[in-house]
Coordinates of C-alpha atoms in Angstrom, one line a residue:
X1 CA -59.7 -20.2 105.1
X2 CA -58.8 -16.2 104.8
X3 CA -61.8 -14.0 105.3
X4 CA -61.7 -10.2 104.6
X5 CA -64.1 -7.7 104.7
X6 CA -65.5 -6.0 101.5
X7 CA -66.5 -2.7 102.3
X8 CA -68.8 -1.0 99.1
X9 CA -70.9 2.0 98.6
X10 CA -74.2 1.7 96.8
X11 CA -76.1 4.2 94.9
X12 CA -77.2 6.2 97.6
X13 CA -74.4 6.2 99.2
X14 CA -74.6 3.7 102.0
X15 CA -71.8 2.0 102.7
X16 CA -72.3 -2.3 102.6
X17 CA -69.6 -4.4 104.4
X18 CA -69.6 -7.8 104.0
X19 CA -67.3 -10.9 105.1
X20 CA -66.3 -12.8 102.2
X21 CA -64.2 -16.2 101.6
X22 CA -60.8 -16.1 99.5
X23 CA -60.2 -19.4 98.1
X24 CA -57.3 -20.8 95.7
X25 CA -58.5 -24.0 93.9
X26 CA -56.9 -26.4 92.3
X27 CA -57.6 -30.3 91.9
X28 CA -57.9 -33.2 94.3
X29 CA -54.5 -34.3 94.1
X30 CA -52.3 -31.0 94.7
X31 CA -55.0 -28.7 97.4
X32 CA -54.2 -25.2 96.7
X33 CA -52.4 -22.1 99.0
X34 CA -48.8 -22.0 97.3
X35 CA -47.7 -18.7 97.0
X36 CA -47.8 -16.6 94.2
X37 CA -44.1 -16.1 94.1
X38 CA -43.4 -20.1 93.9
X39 CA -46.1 -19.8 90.8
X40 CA -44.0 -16.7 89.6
X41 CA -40.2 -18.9 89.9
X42 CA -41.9 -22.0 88.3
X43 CA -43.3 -20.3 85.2
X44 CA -40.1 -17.9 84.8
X45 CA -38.0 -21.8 84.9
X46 CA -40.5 -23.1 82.3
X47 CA -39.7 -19.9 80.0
X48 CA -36.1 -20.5 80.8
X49 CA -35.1 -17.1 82.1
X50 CA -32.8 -15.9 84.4
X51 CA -33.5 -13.2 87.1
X52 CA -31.0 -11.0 85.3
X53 CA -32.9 -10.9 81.7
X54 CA -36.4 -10.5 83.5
X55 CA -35.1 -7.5 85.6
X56 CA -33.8 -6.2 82.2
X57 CA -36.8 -6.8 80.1
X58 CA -39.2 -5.2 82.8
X59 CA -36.6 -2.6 84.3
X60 CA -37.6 -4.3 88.1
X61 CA -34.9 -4.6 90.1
X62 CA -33.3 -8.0 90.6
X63 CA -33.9 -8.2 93.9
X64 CA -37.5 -7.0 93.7
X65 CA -37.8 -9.6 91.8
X66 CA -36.0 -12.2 93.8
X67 CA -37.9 -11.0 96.9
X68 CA -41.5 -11.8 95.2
X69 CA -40.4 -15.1 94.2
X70 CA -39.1 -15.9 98.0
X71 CA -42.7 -14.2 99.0
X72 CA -40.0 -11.9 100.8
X73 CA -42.4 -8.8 101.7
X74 CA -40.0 -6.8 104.1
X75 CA -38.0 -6.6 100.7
X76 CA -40.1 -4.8 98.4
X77 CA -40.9 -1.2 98.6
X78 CA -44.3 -1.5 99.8
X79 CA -48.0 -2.7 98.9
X80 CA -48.4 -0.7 96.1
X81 CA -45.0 -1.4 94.4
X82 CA -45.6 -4.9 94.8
X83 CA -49.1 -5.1 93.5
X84 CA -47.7 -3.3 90.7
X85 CA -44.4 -5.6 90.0
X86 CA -46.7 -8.9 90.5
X87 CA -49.6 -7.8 87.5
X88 CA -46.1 -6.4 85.2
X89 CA -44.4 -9.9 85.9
X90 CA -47.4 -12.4 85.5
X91 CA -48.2 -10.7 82.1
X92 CA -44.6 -11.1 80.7
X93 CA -44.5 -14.8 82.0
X94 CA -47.5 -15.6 80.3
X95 CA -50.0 -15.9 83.5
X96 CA -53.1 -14.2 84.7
X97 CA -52.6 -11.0 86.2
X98 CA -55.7 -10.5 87.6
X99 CA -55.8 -13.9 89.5
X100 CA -52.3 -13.7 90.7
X101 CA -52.6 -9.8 92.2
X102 CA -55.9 -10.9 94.2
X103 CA -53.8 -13.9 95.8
X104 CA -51.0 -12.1 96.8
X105 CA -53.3 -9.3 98.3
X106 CA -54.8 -12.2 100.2
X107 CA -51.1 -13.1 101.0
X108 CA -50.0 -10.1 102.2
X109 CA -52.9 -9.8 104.4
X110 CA -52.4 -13.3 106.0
X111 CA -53.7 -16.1 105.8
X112 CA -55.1 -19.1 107.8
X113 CA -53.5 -22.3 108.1
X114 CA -55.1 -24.8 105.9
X115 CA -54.3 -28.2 104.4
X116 CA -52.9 -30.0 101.1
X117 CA -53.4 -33.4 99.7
X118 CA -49.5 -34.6 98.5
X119 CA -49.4 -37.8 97.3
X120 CA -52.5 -39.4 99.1
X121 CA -51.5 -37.7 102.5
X122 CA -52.3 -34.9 104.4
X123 CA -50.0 -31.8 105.1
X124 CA -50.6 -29.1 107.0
X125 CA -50.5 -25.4 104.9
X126 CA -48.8 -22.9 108.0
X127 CA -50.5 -19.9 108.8
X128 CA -49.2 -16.4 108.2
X129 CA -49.1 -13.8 109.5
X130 CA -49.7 -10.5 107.5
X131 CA -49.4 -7.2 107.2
X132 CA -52.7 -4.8 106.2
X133 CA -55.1 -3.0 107.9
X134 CA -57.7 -4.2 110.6
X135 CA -60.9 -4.5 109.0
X136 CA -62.8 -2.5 112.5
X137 CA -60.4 0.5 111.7
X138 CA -61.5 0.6 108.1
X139 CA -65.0 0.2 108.5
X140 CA -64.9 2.6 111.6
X141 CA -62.8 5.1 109.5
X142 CA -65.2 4.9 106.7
X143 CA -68.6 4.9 108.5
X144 CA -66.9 8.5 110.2
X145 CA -67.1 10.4 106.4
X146 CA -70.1 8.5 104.9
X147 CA -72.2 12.2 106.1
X148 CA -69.5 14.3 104.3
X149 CA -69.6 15.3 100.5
X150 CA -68.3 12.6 98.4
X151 CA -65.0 14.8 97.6
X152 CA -63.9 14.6 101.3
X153 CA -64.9 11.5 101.2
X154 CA -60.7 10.0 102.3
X155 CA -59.5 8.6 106.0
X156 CA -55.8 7.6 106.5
X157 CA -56.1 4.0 108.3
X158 CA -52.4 2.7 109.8
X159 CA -51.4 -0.5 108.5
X160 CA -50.9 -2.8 111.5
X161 CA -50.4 -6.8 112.2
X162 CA -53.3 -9.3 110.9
X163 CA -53.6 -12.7 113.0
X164 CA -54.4 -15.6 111.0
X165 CA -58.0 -17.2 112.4
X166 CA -56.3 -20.7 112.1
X167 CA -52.8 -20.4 113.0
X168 CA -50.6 -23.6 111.9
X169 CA -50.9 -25.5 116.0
X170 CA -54.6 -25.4 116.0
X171 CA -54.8 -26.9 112.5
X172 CA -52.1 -29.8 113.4
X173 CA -54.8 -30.3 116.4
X174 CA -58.0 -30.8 114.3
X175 CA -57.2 -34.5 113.5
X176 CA -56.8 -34.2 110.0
X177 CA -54.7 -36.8 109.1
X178 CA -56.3 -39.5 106.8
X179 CA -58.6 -40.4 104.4
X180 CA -61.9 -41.2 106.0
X181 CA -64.2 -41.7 102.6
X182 CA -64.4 -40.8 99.0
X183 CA -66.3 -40.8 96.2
X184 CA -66.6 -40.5 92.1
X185 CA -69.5 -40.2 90.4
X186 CA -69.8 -39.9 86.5
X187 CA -71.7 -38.2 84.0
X188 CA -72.1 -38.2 80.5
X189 CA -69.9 -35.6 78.6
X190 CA -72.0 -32.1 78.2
X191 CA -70.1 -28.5 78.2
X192 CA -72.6 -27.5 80.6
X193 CA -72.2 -30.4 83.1
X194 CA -68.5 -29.5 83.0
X195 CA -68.7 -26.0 83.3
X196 CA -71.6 -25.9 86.3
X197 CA -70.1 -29.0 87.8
X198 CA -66.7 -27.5 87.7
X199 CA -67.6 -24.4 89.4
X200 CA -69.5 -25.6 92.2
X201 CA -66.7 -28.6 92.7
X202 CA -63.7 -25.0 93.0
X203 CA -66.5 -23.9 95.9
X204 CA -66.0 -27.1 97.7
X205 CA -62.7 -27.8 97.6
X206 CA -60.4 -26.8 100.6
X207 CA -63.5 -26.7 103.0
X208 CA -63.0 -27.2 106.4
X209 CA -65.9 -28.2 108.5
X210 CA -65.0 -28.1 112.5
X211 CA -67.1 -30.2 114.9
X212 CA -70.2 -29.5 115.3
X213 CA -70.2 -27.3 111.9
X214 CA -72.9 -27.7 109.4
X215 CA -71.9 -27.6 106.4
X216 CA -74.6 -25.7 103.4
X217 CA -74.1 -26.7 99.6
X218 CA -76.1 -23.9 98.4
X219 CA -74.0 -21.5 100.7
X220 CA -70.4 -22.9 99.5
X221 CA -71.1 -23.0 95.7
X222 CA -73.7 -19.7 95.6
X223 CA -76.7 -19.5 93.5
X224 CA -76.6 -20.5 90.3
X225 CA -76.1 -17.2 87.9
X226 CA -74.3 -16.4 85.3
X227 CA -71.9 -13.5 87.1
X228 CA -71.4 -16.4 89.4
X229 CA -69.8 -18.8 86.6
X230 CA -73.1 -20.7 85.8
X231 CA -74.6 -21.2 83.0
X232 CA -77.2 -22.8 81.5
X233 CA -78.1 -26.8 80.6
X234 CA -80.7 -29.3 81.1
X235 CA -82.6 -30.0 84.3
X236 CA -86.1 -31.9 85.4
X237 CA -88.9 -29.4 85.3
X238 CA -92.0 -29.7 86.7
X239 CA -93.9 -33.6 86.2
X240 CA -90.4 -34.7 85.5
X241 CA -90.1 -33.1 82.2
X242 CA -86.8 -32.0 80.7
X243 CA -86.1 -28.2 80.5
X244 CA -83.3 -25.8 80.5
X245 CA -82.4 -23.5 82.9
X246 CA -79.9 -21.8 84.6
X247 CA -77.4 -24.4 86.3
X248 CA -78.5 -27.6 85.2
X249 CA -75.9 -30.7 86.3
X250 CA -75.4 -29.2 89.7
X251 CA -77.4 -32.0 91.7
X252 CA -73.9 -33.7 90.1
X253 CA -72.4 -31.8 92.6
X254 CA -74.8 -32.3 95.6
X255 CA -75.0 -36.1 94.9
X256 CA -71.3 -36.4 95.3
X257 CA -71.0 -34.7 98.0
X258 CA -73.6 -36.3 100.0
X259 CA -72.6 -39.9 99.1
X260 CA -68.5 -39.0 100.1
X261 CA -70.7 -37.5 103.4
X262 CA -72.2 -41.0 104.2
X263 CA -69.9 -42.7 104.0
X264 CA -67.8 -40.3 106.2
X265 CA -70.2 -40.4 108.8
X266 CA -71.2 -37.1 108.7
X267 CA -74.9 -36.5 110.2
X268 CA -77.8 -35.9 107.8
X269 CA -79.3 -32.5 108.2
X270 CA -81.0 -32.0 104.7
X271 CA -81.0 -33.6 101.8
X272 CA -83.2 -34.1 99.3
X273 CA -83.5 -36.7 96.2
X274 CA -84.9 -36.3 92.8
X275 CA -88.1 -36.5 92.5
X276 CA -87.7 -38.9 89.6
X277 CA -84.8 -41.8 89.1
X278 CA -82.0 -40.8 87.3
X279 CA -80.2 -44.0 86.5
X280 CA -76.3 -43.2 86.7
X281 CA -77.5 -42.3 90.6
X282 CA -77.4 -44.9 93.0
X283 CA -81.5 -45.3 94.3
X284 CA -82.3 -43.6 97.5
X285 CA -78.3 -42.5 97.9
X286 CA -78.2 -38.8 96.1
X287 CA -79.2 -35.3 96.4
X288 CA -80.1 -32.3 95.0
X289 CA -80.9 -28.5 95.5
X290 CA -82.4 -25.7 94.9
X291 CA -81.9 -22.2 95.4
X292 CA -84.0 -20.5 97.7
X293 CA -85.9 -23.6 98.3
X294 CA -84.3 -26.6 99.2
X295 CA -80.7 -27.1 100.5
X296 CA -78.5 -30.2 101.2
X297 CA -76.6 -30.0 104.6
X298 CA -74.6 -32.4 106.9
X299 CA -73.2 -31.8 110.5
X300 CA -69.4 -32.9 111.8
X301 CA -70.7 -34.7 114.3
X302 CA -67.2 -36.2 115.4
X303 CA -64.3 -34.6 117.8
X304 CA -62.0 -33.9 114.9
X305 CA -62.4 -31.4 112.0
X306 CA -62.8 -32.9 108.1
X307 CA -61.2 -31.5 105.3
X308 CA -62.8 -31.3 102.0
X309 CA -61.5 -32.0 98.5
X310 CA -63.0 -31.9 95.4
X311 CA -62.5 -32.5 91.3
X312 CA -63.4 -33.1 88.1
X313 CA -62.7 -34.4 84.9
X314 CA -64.7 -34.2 81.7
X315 CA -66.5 -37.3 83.2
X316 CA -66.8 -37.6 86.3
X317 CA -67.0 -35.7 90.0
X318 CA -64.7 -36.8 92.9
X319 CA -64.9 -35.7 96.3
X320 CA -63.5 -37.0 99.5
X321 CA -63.3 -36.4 102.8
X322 CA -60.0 -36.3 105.1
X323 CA -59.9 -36.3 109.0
X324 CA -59.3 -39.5 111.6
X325 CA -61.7 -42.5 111.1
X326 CA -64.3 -43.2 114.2
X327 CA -65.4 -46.5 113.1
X328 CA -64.0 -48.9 110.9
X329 CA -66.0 -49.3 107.8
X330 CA -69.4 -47.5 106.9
X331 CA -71.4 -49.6 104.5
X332 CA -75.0 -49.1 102.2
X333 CA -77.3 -51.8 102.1
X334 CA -79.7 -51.5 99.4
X335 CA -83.4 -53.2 100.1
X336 CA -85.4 -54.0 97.3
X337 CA -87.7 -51.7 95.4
X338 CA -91.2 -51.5 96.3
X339 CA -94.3 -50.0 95.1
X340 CA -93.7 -49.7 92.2
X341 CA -95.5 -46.9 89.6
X342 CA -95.6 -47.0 86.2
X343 CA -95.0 -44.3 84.0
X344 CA -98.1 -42.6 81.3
X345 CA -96.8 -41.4 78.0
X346 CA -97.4 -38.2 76.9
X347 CA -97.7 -36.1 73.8
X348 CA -96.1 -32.9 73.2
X349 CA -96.8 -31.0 70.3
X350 CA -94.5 -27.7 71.3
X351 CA -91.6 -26.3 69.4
X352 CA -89.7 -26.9 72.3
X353 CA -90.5 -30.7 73.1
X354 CA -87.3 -32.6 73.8
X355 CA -88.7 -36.1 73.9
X356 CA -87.5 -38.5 77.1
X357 CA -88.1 -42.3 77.5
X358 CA -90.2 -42.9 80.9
X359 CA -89.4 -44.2 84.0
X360 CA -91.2 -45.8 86.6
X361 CA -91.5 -44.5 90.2
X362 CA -90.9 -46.5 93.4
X363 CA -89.9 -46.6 96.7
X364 CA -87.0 -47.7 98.1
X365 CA -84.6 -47.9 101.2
X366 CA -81.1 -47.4 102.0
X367 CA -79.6 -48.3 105.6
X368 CA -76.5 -46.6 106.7
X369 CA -74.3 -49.3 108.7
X370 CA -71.9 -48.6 110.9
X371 CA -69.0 -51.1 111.8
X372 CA -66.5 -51.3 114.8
X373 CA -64.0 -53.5 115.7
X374 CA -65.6 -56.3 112.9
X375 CA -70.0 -56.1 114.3
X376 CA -72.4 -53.7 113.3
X377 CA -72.7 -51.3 115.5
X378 CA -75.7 -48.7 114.3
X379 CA -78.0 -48.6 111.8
X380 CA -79.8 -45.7 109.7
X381 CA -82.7 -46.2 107.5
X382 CA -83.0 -43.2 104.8
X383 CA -86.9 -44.2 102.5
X384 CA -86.9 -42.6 99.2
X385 CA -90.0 -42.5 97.1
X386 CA -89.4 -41.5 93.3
X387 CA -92.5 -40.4 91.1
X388 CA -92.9 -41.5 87.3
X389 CA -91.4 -39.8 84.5
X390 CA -93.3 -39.7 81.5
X391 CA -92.5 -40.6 78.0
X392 CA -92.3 -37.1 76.3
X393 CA -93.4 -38.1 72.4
X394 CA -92.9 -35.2 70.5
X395 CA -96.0 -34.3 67.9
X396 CA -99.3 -34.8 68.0
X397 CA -101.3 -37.9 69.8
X398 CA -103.2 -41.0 68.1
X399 CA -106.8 -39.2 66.9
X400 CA -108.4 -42.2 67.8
X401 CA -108.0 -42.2 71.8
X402 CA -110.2 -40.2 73.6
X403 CA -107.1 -38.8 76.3
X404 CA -103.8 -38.4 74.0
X405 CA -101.8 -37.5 76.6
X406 CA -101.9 -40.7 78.4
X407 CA -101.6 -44.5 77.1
X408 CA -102.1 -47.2 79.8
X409 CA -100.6 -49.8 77.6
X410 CA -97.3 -48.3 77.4
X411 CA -94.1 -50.0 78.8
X412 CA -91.3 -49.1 80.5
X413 CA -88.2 -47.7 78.9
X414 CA -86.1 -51.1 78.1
X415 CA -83.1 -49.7 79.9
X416 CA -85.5 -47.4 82.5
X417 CA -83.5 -44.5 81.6
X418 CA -84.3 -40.9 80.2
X419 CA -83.1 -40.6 76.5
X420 CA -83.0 -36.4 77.2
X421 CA -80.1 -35.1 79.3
X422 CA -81.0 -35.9 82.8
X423 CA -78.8 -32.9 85.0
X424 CA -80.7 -31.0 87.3
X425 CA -83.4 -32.1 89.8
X426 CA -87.0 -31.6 90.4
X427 CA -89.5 -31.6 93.0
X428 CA -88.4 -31.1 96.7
X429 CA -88.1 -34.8 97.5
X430 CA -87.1 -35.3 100.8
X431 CA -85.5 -38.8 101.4
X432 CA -88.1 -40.0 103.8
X433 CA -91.7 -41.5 103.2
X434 CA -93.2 -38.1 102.3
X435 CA -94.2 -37.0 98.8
X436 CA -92.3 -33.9 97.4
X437 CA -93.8 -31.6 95.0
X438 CA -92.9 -30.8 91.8
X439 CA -90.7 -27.9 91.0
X440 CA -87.2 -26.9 89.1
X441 CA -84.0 -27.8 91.1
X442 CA -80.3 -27.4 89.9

């Protein structure tokens, strides 16, 4: 994956420099990295025009032109030029300019050597090699005028060769080659589900996690703010109560993730369940996070590298994991649920009750099982305990108990779901035998 440097001054003039991911998504089925110029030739074929009118239309010369389609650099007249005919171009074909100027920068400084998904197989993405300037020069050159008044503030840094960090050999040797798990996990139509679910799945998509690597959901996909692409829905607040907040539907996101992990094989660093049921999860077998509190994360604990994909439609979340199979089928057995806690109901007399049907709490297990050559070969237990939801009955209670909040003769929900939206996550609950606490999660 390309890294650069941002280099930035703040207010008091300090300079900040800071290593940052470039990343082109697009959907399971078709990984990202083509070059802007194939994007530029497709479009101009769908619009139907010839080089010739184009160069006429936007006085660029033809074979300018030609030369940004074939992602010919030595052809143009230099960065600037370029930059400049790629923004003028996209707008006239109808693209964004903003999106296709900040790839081809990231083209024309390199890039790594990735992979694509064609047709249910893998392909390796070569490396390039580009042309820019090496990021110690800048930041050496810039740190040298940081004392001097801001209107000398200017260095002259030589452009020079940039070496991808994965050149296209060492990816062919990574062992990517097949699909080793995948999985799809749906959700009830919301704009906010697609919109938070849909950023976090671009952040995962095209990861590539080496062995030994750990892999962070809360460091791929960022925290959960608006200036990131977040915004705001419906998650489990504190005693399992609906609220909204700021990236609700993303455990969506970390419960896909982690099931596609499992069954991958990858090794269980963090993960954390709800601390109530949600019933379109599978029991014991999901995660969540939350920022600045609680993470999910998985190691590579394999010789070969995985490759990461990851999509969504308007109803569901798919991700899948691609590398070279160590055993031959990873199953979940599901014991029985145990201990079982019923649920209180509970008034709420607030402008801002939502009302929810309760849920019971229990605990239950999941065993990981490994197969080779047709026997079990290793087992892992993962113990999840979920707490009670309470039905939320919005108005006043019954005048004639003495505790309205709480009614020991009420029932469980006939389908044992939650009739408010049920994105987000609360309570750090670790999947083991230990309580968690309440608090908001994503």
């Amino acid at each position: 994956m390309t890294k650069v440097t941002r280099l930035t001054f703040d207010q008091s003039g300090g300079l900040e420099r800071r290593r940052v991911n470039l990343r082109e998504i697009s959907t399971e089925a078709d990984s990202p990295l083509d070059t802007v110029g194939q994007d530029l030739r497709m479009a101009r074929q769908r619009k139907g025009d010839d080089l010739a009118t184009v160069s006429n239309a936007l006085r660029i010369r033809k074979d300018y032109l030609d030369a940004l389609e074939a992602s010919d650099l030595d052809k143009l007249p230099g960065r600037a030029y370029a930059i400049g005919f790629v923004r003028t171009y996209s707008q006239y074909l109808g693209l964004d300019s903003t999106t296709c100027v900040e790839r081809f920068k990231a083209e024309v400084a390199g890039r790594d050597a990735s992979f694509k998904i064609k047709n249910g197989r893998v392909k390796v993405v070569k490396s390039k090699v580009g042309t820019g300037v090496s990021d110690d020069a800048l930041a050496t050159a810039v740190e040298g005028v940081l004392d001097l008044p801001p209107a000398e503030r200017h260095v002259v840094v030589p452009l020079g060769t940039r070496d991808p960090k994965l050149t296209t050999e060492e990816a062919k040797s990574l062992g990517v080659t097949e699909r080793i798990s995948s999985f799809t996990q749906y959700f009830p139509y919301a704009a906010y589900r697609v919109q938070n679910i849909g950023q976090a799945a671009k952040r995962i998509n095209g990861t590539v996690l080496r062995p030994g690597e750990t892999f962070s959901l809360n460091d791929t996909i960022g925290e959960r703010t608006k200036e990131n692409g977040y915004t705001e829905g419906f998650v489990v607040g504190e005693g399992g109560v609906f609220q909204e907040a700021l990236g609700g539907g993303v455990s969506t996101s970390a419960t896909t993730t982690w099931t596609a992990a499992f069954y991958a094989g990858m090794e269980r660093v963090q993960t954390v369940a709800h601390s109530i049921y949600i019933s379109r999860y599978q029991p014991g077998l999901e995660a969540t996070v939350a920022w600045g509190m609680f993470d999910m994360k998985f190691r590579n604990p394999g010789p070969n590298a995985v490759f990461i994909t990851a999509g969504i439609t308007n109803g569901s979340m798919t991700v899948s994991f691609w590398g070279t199979k160590e055993y031959d089928d990873i199953k979940a057995d599901f014991h029985k649920r145990h201990d079982m806690v019923p649920f209180e109901k509970v008034y709420d007399d607030s402008d801002s009750c939502l009302g929810q049907a309760g849920v019971d709490g229990f605990t239950i297990t999941v065993d990981r099982v490994f197969y080779k050559d047709g026997a079990e070969v290793k087992r892992e237990p993962i113990t999840t305990k979920y707490k009670p939801a309470p039905n939320v009955i919005c108005g006043k209670g019954p005048k004639d108990k003495k505790d309205p909040k709480k009614d020991p003769n009420a029932g469980p929900a006939a389908d044992g779901t939650s009739d408010a939206p049920s994105d987000g996550n609360a309570g750090p609950q670790p999947s083991s035998d230990a309580n968690g606490t309440d608090t908001f999660s994503n």
